[in-house]
């Protein structure tokens, strides 16, 4: 998402508008990819199937890490980007 924001900025688009546009364009692909992966790991995370009890801790870790990284990508990083851009200008 931030890469797309950086592509919009050299064209003269303000930081706030670039972040909103990047969020509008990239939100659905990011959420679809994350949701697909989380749903694919759900049987392992729930321990369904033979031998799943051995892979359950790994699946739970991946689900937690992916959920947290998606949260940071969509909410935290754009906020920090905006603050740093404001400090750089001022």
PDB file of N, CA and C in Angstrom:
ATOM      1  N   UNK A   1       0.822  -1.183   0.000  1.00  0.00           N
ATOM      2  CA  UNK A   1       0.000   0.000   0.000  1.00  0.00           C
ATOM      3  C   UNK A   1       0.872   1.255   0.000  1.00  0.00           C
ATOM      4  N   UNK A   2       1.935   1.246   0.786  1.00  0.00           N
ATOM      5  CA  UNK A   2       2.804   2.418   0.822  1.00  0.00           C
ATOM      6  C   UNK A   2       3.585   2.571  -0.480  1.00  0.00           C
ATOM      7  N   UNK A   3       3.873   1.463  -1.128  1.00  0.00           N
ATOM      8  CA  UNK A   3       4.545   1.542  -2.427  1.00  0.00           C
ATOM      9  C   UNK A   3       3.650   2.261  -3.439  1.00  0.00           C
ATOM     10  N   UNK A   4       2.376   1.955  -3.425  1.00  0.00           N
ATOM     11  CA  UNK A   4       1.433   2.624  -4.327  1.00  0.00           C
ATOM     12  C   UNK A   4       1.321   4.105  -3.977  1.00  0.00           C
ATOM     13  N   UNK A   5       1.341   4.426  -2.695  1.00  0.00           N
ATOM     14  CA  UNK A   5       1.328   5.826  -2.261  1.00  0.00           C
ATOM     15  C   UNK A   5       2.550   6.552  -2.802  1.00  0.00           C
ATOM     16  N   UNK A   6       3.707   5.920  -2.722  1.00  0.00           N
ATOM     17  CA  UNK A   6       4.937   6.540  -3.228  1.00  0.00           C
ATOM     18  C   UNK A   6       4.908   6.727  -4.739  1.00  0.00           C
ATOM     19  N   UNK A   7       4.189   5.878  -5.442  1.00  0.00           N
ATOM     20  CA  UNK A   7       4.062   6.052  -6.891  1.00  0.00           C
ATOM     21  C   UNK A   7       3.169   7.233  -7.244  1.00  0.00           C
ATOM     22  N   UNK A   8       2.205   7.546  -6.390  1.00  0.00           N
ATOM     23  CA  UNK A   8       1.286   8.654  -6.663  1.00  0.00           C
ATOM     24  C   UNK A   8       1.894  10.016  -6.326  1.00  0.00           C
ATOM     25  N   UNK A   9       2.788  10.058  -5.386  1.00  0.00           N
ATOM     26  CA  UNK A   9       3.301  11.336  -4.896  1.00  0.00           C
ATOM     27  C   UNK A   9       4.150  12.111  -5.898  1.00  0.00           C
ATOM     28  N   UNK A  10       5.011  11.503  -6.707  1.00  0.00           N
ATOM     29  CA  UNK A  10       5.804  12.309  -7.651  1.00  0.00           C
ATOM     30  C   UNK A  10       4.953  13.071  -8.666  1.00  0.00           C
ATOM     31  N   UNK A  11       3.728  12.644  -8.879  1.00  0.00           N
ATOM     32  CA  UNK A  11       2.832  13.337  -9.797  1.00  0.00           C
ATOM     33  C   UNK A  11       2.240  14.603  -9.210  1.00  0.00           C
ATOM     34  N   UNK A  12       2.608  14.929  -7.983  1.00  0.00           N
ATOM     35  CA  UNK A  12       2.119  16.146  -7.360  1.00  0.00           C
ATOM     36  C   UNK A  12       0.920  15.946  -6.452  1.00  0.00           C
ATOM     37  N   UNK A  13       0.524  14.701  -6.223  1.00  0.00           N
ATOM     38  CA  UNK A  13      -0.621  14.433  -5.355  1.00  0.00           C
ATOM     39  C   UNK A  13      -0.207  14.644  -3.897  1.00  0.00           C
ATOM     40  N   UNK A  14      -1.017  15.374  -3.129  1.00  0.00           N
ATOM     41  CA  UNK A  14      -0.708  15.567  -1.703  1.00  0.00           C
ATOM     42  C   UNK A  14      -0.707  14.238  -0.937  1.00  0.00           C
ATOM     43  N   UNK A  15      -0.019  14.227   0.191  1.00  0.00           N
ATOM     44  CA  UNK A  15       0.137  13.000   0.974  1.00  0.00           C
ATOM     45  C   UNK A  15      -1.216  12.419   1.379  1.00  0.00           C
ATOM     46  N   UNK A  16      -2.102  13.252   1.893  1.00  0.00           N
ATOM     47  CA  UNK A  16      -3.404  12.752   2.352  1.00  0.00           C
ATOM     48  C   UNK A  16      -4.197  12.120   1.213  1.00  0.00           C
ATOM     49  N   UNK A  17      -4.228  12.784   0.070  1.00  0.00           N
ATOM     50  CA  UNK A  17      -4.964  12.242  -1.081  1.00  0.00           C
ATOM     51  C   UNK A  17      -4.324  10.960  -1.590  1.00  0.00           C
ATOM     52  N   UNK A  18      -2.990  10.913  -1.599  1.00  0.00           N
ATOM     53  CA  UNK A  18      -2.293   9.711  -2.060  1.00  0.00           C
ATOM     54  C   UNK A  18      -2.583   8.530  -1.135  1.00  0.00           C
ATOM     55  N   UNK A  19      -2.624   8.772   0.172  1.00  0.00           N
ATOM     56  CA  UNK A  19      -2.931   7.695   1.117  1.00  0.00           C
ATOM     57  C   UNK A  19      -4.367   7.197   0.958  1.00  0.00           C
ATOM     58  N   UNK A  20      -5.301   8.107   0.755  1.00  0.00           N
ATOM     59  CA  UNK A  20      -6.700   7.707   0.570  1.00  0.00           C
ATOM     60  C   UNK A  20      -6.860   6.916  -0.729  1.00  0.00           C
ATOM     61  N   UNK A  21      -6.238   7.382  -1.793  1.00  0.00           N
ATOM     62  CA  UNK A  21      -6.325   6.683  -3.080  1.00  0.00           C
ATOM     63  C   UNK A  21      -5.675   5.303  -2.999  1.00  0.00           C
ATOM     64  N   UNK A  22      -4.517   5.225  -2.358  1.00  0.00           N
ATOM     65  CA  UNK A  22      -3.843   3.933  -2.202  1.00  0.00           C
ATOM     66  C   UNK A  22      -4.696   2.982  -1.366  1.00  0.00           C
ATOM     67  N   UNK A  23      -5.323   3.498  -0.327  1.00  0.00           N
ATOM     68  CA  UNK A  23      -6.209   2.663   0.485  1.00  0.00           C
ATOM     69  C   UNK A  23      -7.408   2.178  -0.303  1.00  0.00           C
ATOM     70  N   UNK A  24      -7.966   3.052  -1.126  1.00  0.00           N
ATOM     71  CA  UNK A  24      -9.125   2.682  -1.937  1.00  0.00           C
ATOM     72  C   UNK A  24      -8.766   1.600  -2.949  1.00  0.00           C
ATOM     73  N   UNK A  25      -7.603   1.727  -3.569  1.00  0.00           N
ATOM     74  CA  UNK A  25      -7.201   0.791  -4.623  1.00  0.00           C
ATOM     75  C   UNK A  25      -6.680  -0.528  -4.046  1.00  0.00           C
ATOM     76  N   UNK A  26      -5.923  -0.482  -2.957  1.00  0.00           N
ATOM     77  CA  UNK A  26      -5.238  -1.666  -2.450  1.00  0.00           C
ATOM     78  C   UNK A  26      -5.967  -2.412  -1.335  1.00  0.00           C
ATOM     79  N   UNK A  27      -7.026  -1.838  -0.766  1.00  0.00           N
ATOM     80  CA  UNK A  27      -7.702  -2.469   0.369  1.00  0.00           C
ATOM     81  C   UNK A  27      -8.254  -3.850   0.022  1.00  0.00           C
ATOM     82  N   UNK A  28      -9.008  -3.943  -1.048  1.00  0.00           N
ATOM     83  CA  UNK A  28      -9.643  -5.217  -1.396  1.00  0.00           C
ATOM     84  C   UNK A  28      -8.623  -6.315  -1.709  1.00  0.00           C
ATOM     85  N   UNK A  29      -7.579  -6.065  -2.522  1.00  0.00           N
ATOM     86  CA  UNK A  29      -6.601  -7.139  -2.755  1.00  0.00           C
ATOM     87  C   UNK A  29      -5.886  -7.600  -1.483  1.00  0.00           C
ATOM     88  N   UNK A  30      -5.574  -6.664  -0.590  1.00  0.00           N
ATOM     89  CA  UNK A  30      -4.902  -7.039   0.655  1.00  0.00           C
ATOM     90  C   UNK A  30      -5.826  -7.895   1.514  1.00  0.00           C
ATOM     91  N   UNK A  31      -7.070  -7.471   1.664  1.00  0.00           N
ATOM     92  CA  UNK A  31      -8.010  -8.232   2.489  1.00  0.00           C
ATOM     93  C   UNK A  31      -8.341  -9.591   1.883  1.00  0.00           C
ATOM     94  N   UNK A  32      -8.479  -9.662   0.559  1.00  0.00           N
ATOM     95  CA  UNK A  32      -8.792 -10.942  -0.089  1.00  0.00           C
ATOM     96  C   UNK A  32      -7.647 -11.937   0.080  1.00  0.00           C
ATOM     97  N   UNK A  33      -6.421 -11.475  -0.081  1.00  0.00           N
ATOM     98  CA  UNK A  33      -5.265 -12.351   0.080  1.00  0.00           C
ATOM     99  C   UNK A  33      -5.157 -12.851   1.515  1.00  0.00           C
ATOM    100  N   UNK A  34      -5.323 -11.937   2.459  1.00  0.00           N
ATOM    101  CA  UNK A  34      -5.238 -12.314   3.871  1.00  0.00           C
ATOM    102  C   UNK A  34      -6.345 -13.289   4.246  1.00  0.00           C
ATOM    103  N   UNK A  35      -7.567 -12.996   3.842  1.00  0.00           N
ATOM    104  CA  UNK A  35      -8.697 -13.858   4.180  1.00  0.00           C
ATOM    105  C   UNK A  35      -8.543 -15.252   3.574  1.00  0.00           C
ATOM    106  N   UNK A  36      -8.063 -15.316   2.353  1.00  0.00           N
ATOM    107  CA  UNK A  36      -7.856 -16.612   1.694  1.00  0.00           C
ATOM    108  C   UNK A  36      -6.828 -17.449   2.461  1.00  0.00           C
ATOM    109  N   UNK A  37      -5.746 -16.820   2.870  1.00  0.00           N
ATOM    110  CA  UNK A  37      -4.720 -17.539   3.622  1.00  0.00           C
ATOM    111  C   UNK A  37      -5.237 -17.973   4.989  1.00  0.00           C
ATOM    112  N   UNK A  38      -5.950 -17.073   5.672  1.00  0.00           N
ATOM    113  CA  UNK A  38      -6.488 -17.416   6.994  1.00  0.00           C
ATOM    114  C   UNK A  38      -7.494 -18.561   6.909  1.00  0.00           C
ATOM    115  N   UNK A  39      -8.350 -18.539   5.903  1.00  0.00           N
ATOM    116  CA  UNK A  39      -9.322 -19.627   5.743  1.00  0.00           C
ATOM    117  C   UNK A  39      -8.634 -20.942   5.379  1.00  0.00           C
ATOM    118  N   UNK A  40      -7.542 -20.854   4.627  1.00  0.00           N
ATOM    119  CA  UNK A  40      -6.794 -22.060   4.294  1.00  0.00           C
ATOM    120  C   UNK A  40      -6.105 -22.677   5.501  1.00  0.00           C
ATOM    121  N   UNK A  41      -5.705 -21.838   6.450  1.00  0.00           N
ATOM    122  CA  UNK A  41      -5.038 -22.334   7.654  1.00  0.00           C
ATOM    123  C   UNK A  41      -6.011 -22.705   8.770  1.00  0.00           C
ATOM    124  N   UNK A  42      -7.269 -22.381   8.595  1.00  0.00           N
ATOM    125  CA  UNK A  42      -8.262 -22.628   9.645  1.00  0.00           C
ATOM    126  C   UNK A  42      -8.347 -24.100  10.069  1.00  0.00           C
ATOM    127  N   UNK A  43      -8.392 -25.071   9.147  1.00  0.00           N
ATOM    128  CA  UNK A  43      -8.441 -26.470   9.593  1.00  0.00           C
ATOM    129  C   UNK A  43      -7.220 -26.869  10.429  1.00  0.00           C
ATOM    130  N   UNK A  44      -6.050 -26.368  10.060  1.00  0.00           N
ATOM    131  CA  UNK A  44      -4.858 -26.683  10.849  1.00  0.00           C
ATOM    132  C   UNK A  44      -4.900 -26.002  12.211  1.00  0.00           C
ATOM    133  N   UNK A  45      -5.330 -24.749  12.238  1.00  0.00           N
ATOM    134  CA  UNK A  45      -5.377 -24.005  13.499  1.00  0.00           C
ATOM    135  C   UNK A  45      -6.392 -24.605  14.468  1.00  0.00           C
ATOM    136  N   UNK A  46      -7.452 -25.186  13.939  1.00  0.00           N
ATOM    137  CA  UNK A  46      -8.463 -25.815  14.794  1.00  0.00           C
ATOM    138  C   UNK A  46      -8.105 -27.255  15.157  1.00  0.00           C
ATOM    139  N   UNK A  47      -7.065 -27.787  14.537  1.00  0.00           N
ATOM    140  CA  UNK A  47      -6.638 -29.147  14.844  1.00  0.00           C
ATOM    141  C   UNK A  47      -7.509 -30.207  14.220  1.00  0.00           C
ATOM    142  N   UNK A  48      -8.090 -29.917  13.063  1.00  0.00           N
ATOM    143  CA  UNK A  48      -8.974 -30.867  12.386  1.00  0.00           C
ATOM    144  C   UNK A  48      -8.136 -31.778  11.491  1.00  0.00           C
ATOM    145  N   UNK A  49      -8.326 -33.074  11.599  1.00  0.00           N
ATOM    146  CA  UNK A  49      -7.647 -34.025  10.735  1.00  0.00           C
ATOM    147  C   UNK A  49      -6.530 -34.764  11.452  1.00  0.00           C
ATOM    148  N   UNK A  50      -6.096 -35.846  10.818  1.00  0.00           N
ATOM    149  CA  UNK A  50      -5.050 -36.677  11.404  1.00  0.00           C
ATOM    150  C   UNK A  50      -3.712 -35.945  11.372  1.00  0.00           C
ATOM    151  N   UNK A  51      -3.030 -35.944  12.483  1.00  0.00           N
ATOM    152  CA  UNK A  51      -1.718 -35.311  12.561  1.00  0.00           C
ATOM    153  C   UNK A  51      -1.751 -33.808  12.699  1.00  0.00           C
ATOM    154  N   UNK A  52      -2.926 -33.241  12.767  1.00  0.00           N
ATOM    155  CA  UNK A  52      -3.039 -31.782  12.837  1.00  0.00           C
ATOM    156  C   UNK A  52      -2.550 -31.230  14.169  1.00  0.00           C
ATOM    157  N   UNK A  53      -2.554 -32.064  15.212  1.00  0.00           N
ATOM    158  CA  UNK A  53      -2.116 -31.567  16.517  1.00  0.00           C
ATOM    159  C   UNK A  53      -0.634 -31.182  16.507  1.00  0.00           C
ATOM    160  N   UNK A  54       0.135 -31.761  15.603  1.00  0.00           N
ATOM    161  CA  UNK A  54       1.545 -31.396  15.489  1.00  0.00           C
ATOM    162  C   UNK A  54       1.730 -30.065  14.767  1.00  0.00           C
ATOM    163  N   UNK A  55       0.838 -29.765  13.841  1.00  0.00           N
ATOM    164  CA  UNK A  55       0.965 -28.545  13.048  1.00  0.00           C
ATOM    165  C   UNK A  55       0.148 -27.385  13.603  1.00  0.00           C
ATOM    166  N   UNK A  56      -0.672 -27.645  14.602  1.00  0.00           N
ATOM    167  CA  UNK A  56      -1.546 -26.611  15.157  1.00  0.00           C
ATOM    168  C   UNK A  56      -0.779 -25.397  15.688  1.00  0.00           C
ATOM    169  N   UNK A  57       0.300 -25.558  16.461  1.00  0.00           N
ATOM    170  CA  UNK A  57       1.015 -24.371  16.955  1.00  0.00           C
ATOM    171  C   UNK A  57       1.566 -23.492  15.830  1.00  0.00           C
ATOM    172  N   UNK A  58       2.060 -24.116  14.779  1.00  0.00           N
ATOM    173  CA  UNK A  58       2.563 -23.350  13.642  1.00  0.00           C
ATOM    174  C   UNK A  58       1.438 -22.582  12.966  1.00  0.00           C
ATOM    175  N   UNK A  59       0.306 -23.237  12.758  1.00  0.00           N
ATOM    176  CA  UNK A  59      -0.827 -22.576  12.105  1.00  0.00           C
ATOM    177  C   UNK A  59      -1.352 -21.423  12.947  1.00  0.00           C
ATOM    178  N   UNK A  60      -1.429 -21.608  14.253  1.00  0.00           N
ATOM    179  CA  UNK A  60      -1.900 -20.533  15.130  1.00  0.00           C
ATOM    180  C   UNK A  60      -0.939 -19.350  15.072  1.00  0.00           C
ATOM    181  N   UNK A  61       0.356 -19.623  15.049  1.00  0.00           N
ATOM    182  CA  UNK A  61       1.350 -18.548  14.957  1.00  0.00           C
ATOM    183  C   UNK A  61       1.238 -17.787  13.642  1.00  0.00           C
ATOM    184  N   UNK A  62       1.074 -18.505  12.559  1.00  0.00           N
ATOM    185  CA  UNK A  62       0.956 -17.860  11.249  1.00  0.00           C
ATOM    186  C   UNK A  62      -0.325 -17.036  11.170  1.00  0.00           C
ATOM    187  N   UNK A  63      -1.425 -17.568  11.671  1.00  0.00           N
ATOM    188  CA  UNK A  63      -2.696 -16.832  11.663  1.00  0.00           C
ATOM    189  C   UNK A  63      -2.566 -15.554  12.482  1.00  0.00           C
ATOM    190  N   UNK A  64      -1.979 -15.645  13.660  1.00  0.00           N
ATOM    191  CA  UNK A  64      -1.797 -14.463  14.498  1.00  0.00           C
ATOM    192  C   UNK A  64      -0.879 -13.439  13.858  1.00  0.00           C
ATOM    193  N   UNK A  65       0.226 -13.895  13.312  1.00  0.00           N
ATOM    194  CA  UNK A  65       1.170 -12.981  12.671  1.00  0.00           C
ATOM    195  C   UNK A  65       0.597 -12.320  11.434  1.00  0.00           C
ATOM    196  N   UNK A  66      -0.118 -13.073  10.638  1.00  0.00           N
ATOM    197  CA  UNK A  66      -0.719 -12.512   9.429  1.00  0.00           C
ATOM    198  C   UNK A  66      -1.816 -11.513   9.770  1.00  0.00           C
ATOM    199  N   UNK A  67      -2.612 -11.821  10.780  1.00  0.00           N
ATOM    200  CA  UNK A  67      -3.665 -10.887  11.201  1.00  0.00           C
ATOM    201  C   UNK A  67      -3.062  -9.587  11.712  1.00  0.00           C
ATOM    202  N   UNK A  68      -2.030  -9.689  12.526  1.00  0.00           N
ATOM    203  CA  UNK A  68      -1.387  -8.502  13.081  1.00  0.00           C
ATOM    204  C   UNK A  68      -0.694  -7.685  11.990  1.00  0.00           C
ATOM    205  N   UNK A  69      -0.025  -8.356  11.068  1.00  0.00           N
ATOM    206  CA  UNK A  69       0.657  -7.615  10.005  1.00  0.00           C
ATOM    207  C   UNK A  69      -0.337  -6.924   9.074  1.00  0.00           C
ATOM    208  N   UNK A  70      -1.492  -7.530   8.844  1.00  0.00           N
ATOM    209  CA  UNK A  70      -2.521  -6.878   8.033  1.00  0.00           C
ATOM    210  C   UNK A  70      -3.051  -5.642   8.739  1.00  0.00           C
ATOM    211  N   UNK A  71      -3.270  -5.746  10.044  1.00  0.00           N
ATOM    212  CA  UNK A  71      -3.702  -4.594  10.834  1.00  0.00           C
ATOM    213  C   UNK A  71      -2.687  -3.459  10.713  1.00  0.00           C
ATOM    214  N   UNK A  72      -1.399  -3.784  10.866  1.00  0.00           N
ATOM    215  CA  UNK A  72      -0.365  -2.758  10.762  1.00  0.00           C
ATOM    216  C   UNK A  72      -0.307  -2.161   9.361  1.00  0.00           C
ATOM    217  N   UNK A  73      -0.450  -2.998   8.347  1.00  0.00           N
ATOM    218  CA  UNK A  73      -0.386  -2.516   6.969  1.00  0.00           C
ATOM    219  C   UNK A  73      -1.518  -1.552   6.658  1.00  0.00           C
ATOM    220  N   UNK A  74      -2.703  -1.839   7.133  1.00  0.00           N
ATOM    221  CA  UNK A  74      -3.871  -1.035   6.772  1.00  0.00           C
ATOM    222  C   UNK A  74      -4.107   0.167   7.679  1.00  0.00           C
ATOM    223  N   UNK A  75      -3.698   0.110   8.924  1.00  0.00           N
ATOM    224  CA  UNK A  75      -4.019   1.191   9.855  1.00  0.00           C
ATOM    225  C   UNK A  75      -2.794   1.930  10.394  1.00  0.00           C
ATOM    226  N   UNK A  76      -1.827   1.203  10.873  1.00  0.00           N
ATOM    227  CA  UNK A  76      -0.703   1.817  11.566  1.00  0.00           C
ATOM    228  C   UNK A  76       0.300   2.470  10.609  1.00  0.00           C
ATOM    229  N   UNK A  77       0.713   1.764   9.569  1.00  0.00           N
ATOM    230  CA  UNK A  77       1.730   2.293   8.659  1.00  0.00           C
ATOM    231  C   UNK A  77       1.296   3.553   7.909  1.00  0.00           C
ATOM    232  N   UNK A  78       0.061   3.655   7.400  1.00  0.00           N
ATOM    233  CA  UNK A  78      -0.336   4.918   6.768  1.00  0.00           C
ATOM    234  C   UNK A  78      -0.317   6.103   7.741  1.00  0.00           C
ATOM    235  N   UNK A  79      -0.669   5.846   8.995  1.00  0.00           N
ATOM    236  CA  UNK A  79      -0.635   6.912   9.991  1.00  0.00           C
ATOM    237  C   UNK A  79       0.790   7.385  10.227  1.00  0.00           C
ATOM    238  N   UNK A  80       1.707   6.460  10.388  1.00  0.00           N
ATOM    239  CA  UNK A  80       3.116   6.812  10.587  1.00  0.00           C
ATOM    240  C   UNK A  80       3.669   7.495   9.342  1.00  0.00           C
ATOM    241  N   UNK A  81       3.285   7.018   8.166  1.00  0.00           N
ATOM    242  CA  UNK A  81       3.733   7.625   6.912  1.00  0.00           C
ATOM    243  C   UNK A  81       3.305   9.088   6.846  1.00  0.00           C
ATOM    244  N   UNK A  82       2.068   9.350   7.206  1.00  0.00           N
ATOM    245  CA  UNK A  82       1.550  10.729   7.178  1.00  0.00           C
ATOM    246  C   UNK A  82       2.293  11.608   8.171  1.00  0.00           C
ATOM    247  N   UNK A  83       2.534  11.104   9.368  1.00  0.00           N
ATOM    248  CA  UNK A  83       3.261  11.882  10.371  1.00  0.00           C
ATOM    249  C   UNK A  83       4.693  12.176   9.926  1.00  0.00           C
ATOM    250  N   UNK A  84       5.362  11.182   9.358  1.00  0.00           N
ATOM    251  CA  UNK A  84       6.732  11.396   8.890  1.00  0.00           C
ATOM    252  C   UNK A  84       6.780  12.348   7.705  1.00  0.00           C
ATOM    253  N   UNK A  85       5.802  12.272   6.822  1.00  0.00           N
ATOM    254  CA  UNK A  85       5.751  13.197   5.682  1.00  0.00           C
ATOM    255  C   UNK A  85       5.525  14.619   6.172  1.00  0.00           C
ATOM    256  N   UNK A  86       4.705  14.774   7.183  1.00  0.00           N
ATOM    257  CA  UNK A  86       4.449  16.099   7.751  1.00  0.00           C
ATOM    258  C   UNK A  86       5.720  16.654   8.413  1.00  0.00           C
ATOM    259  N   UNK A  87       6.474  15.807   9.112  1.00  0.00           N
ATOM    260  CA  UNK A  87       7.726  16.245   9.737  1.00  0.00           C
ATOM    261  C   UNK A  87       8.779  16.604   8.692  1.00  0.00           C
ATOM    262  N   UNK A  88       8.785  15.863   7.592  1.00  0.00           N
ATOM    263  CA  UNK A  88       9.765  16.099   6.541  1.00  0.00           C
ATOM    264  C   UNK A  88       9.531  17.442   5.865  1.00  0.00           C
ATOM    265  N   UNK A  89       8.273  17.818   5.670  1.00  0.00           N
ATOM    266  CA  UNK A  89       7.936  19.093   5.034  1.00  0.00           C
ATOM    267  C   UNK A  89       8.192  20.245   5.992  1.00  0.00           C
ATOM    268  N   UNK A  90       7.788  20.078   7.248  1.00  0.00           N
ATOM    269  CA  UNK A  90       7.892  21.147   8.247  1.00  0.00           C
ATOM    270  C   UNK A  90       9.231  21.164   8.830  1.00  0.00           C
TER     271      UNK A  90
END
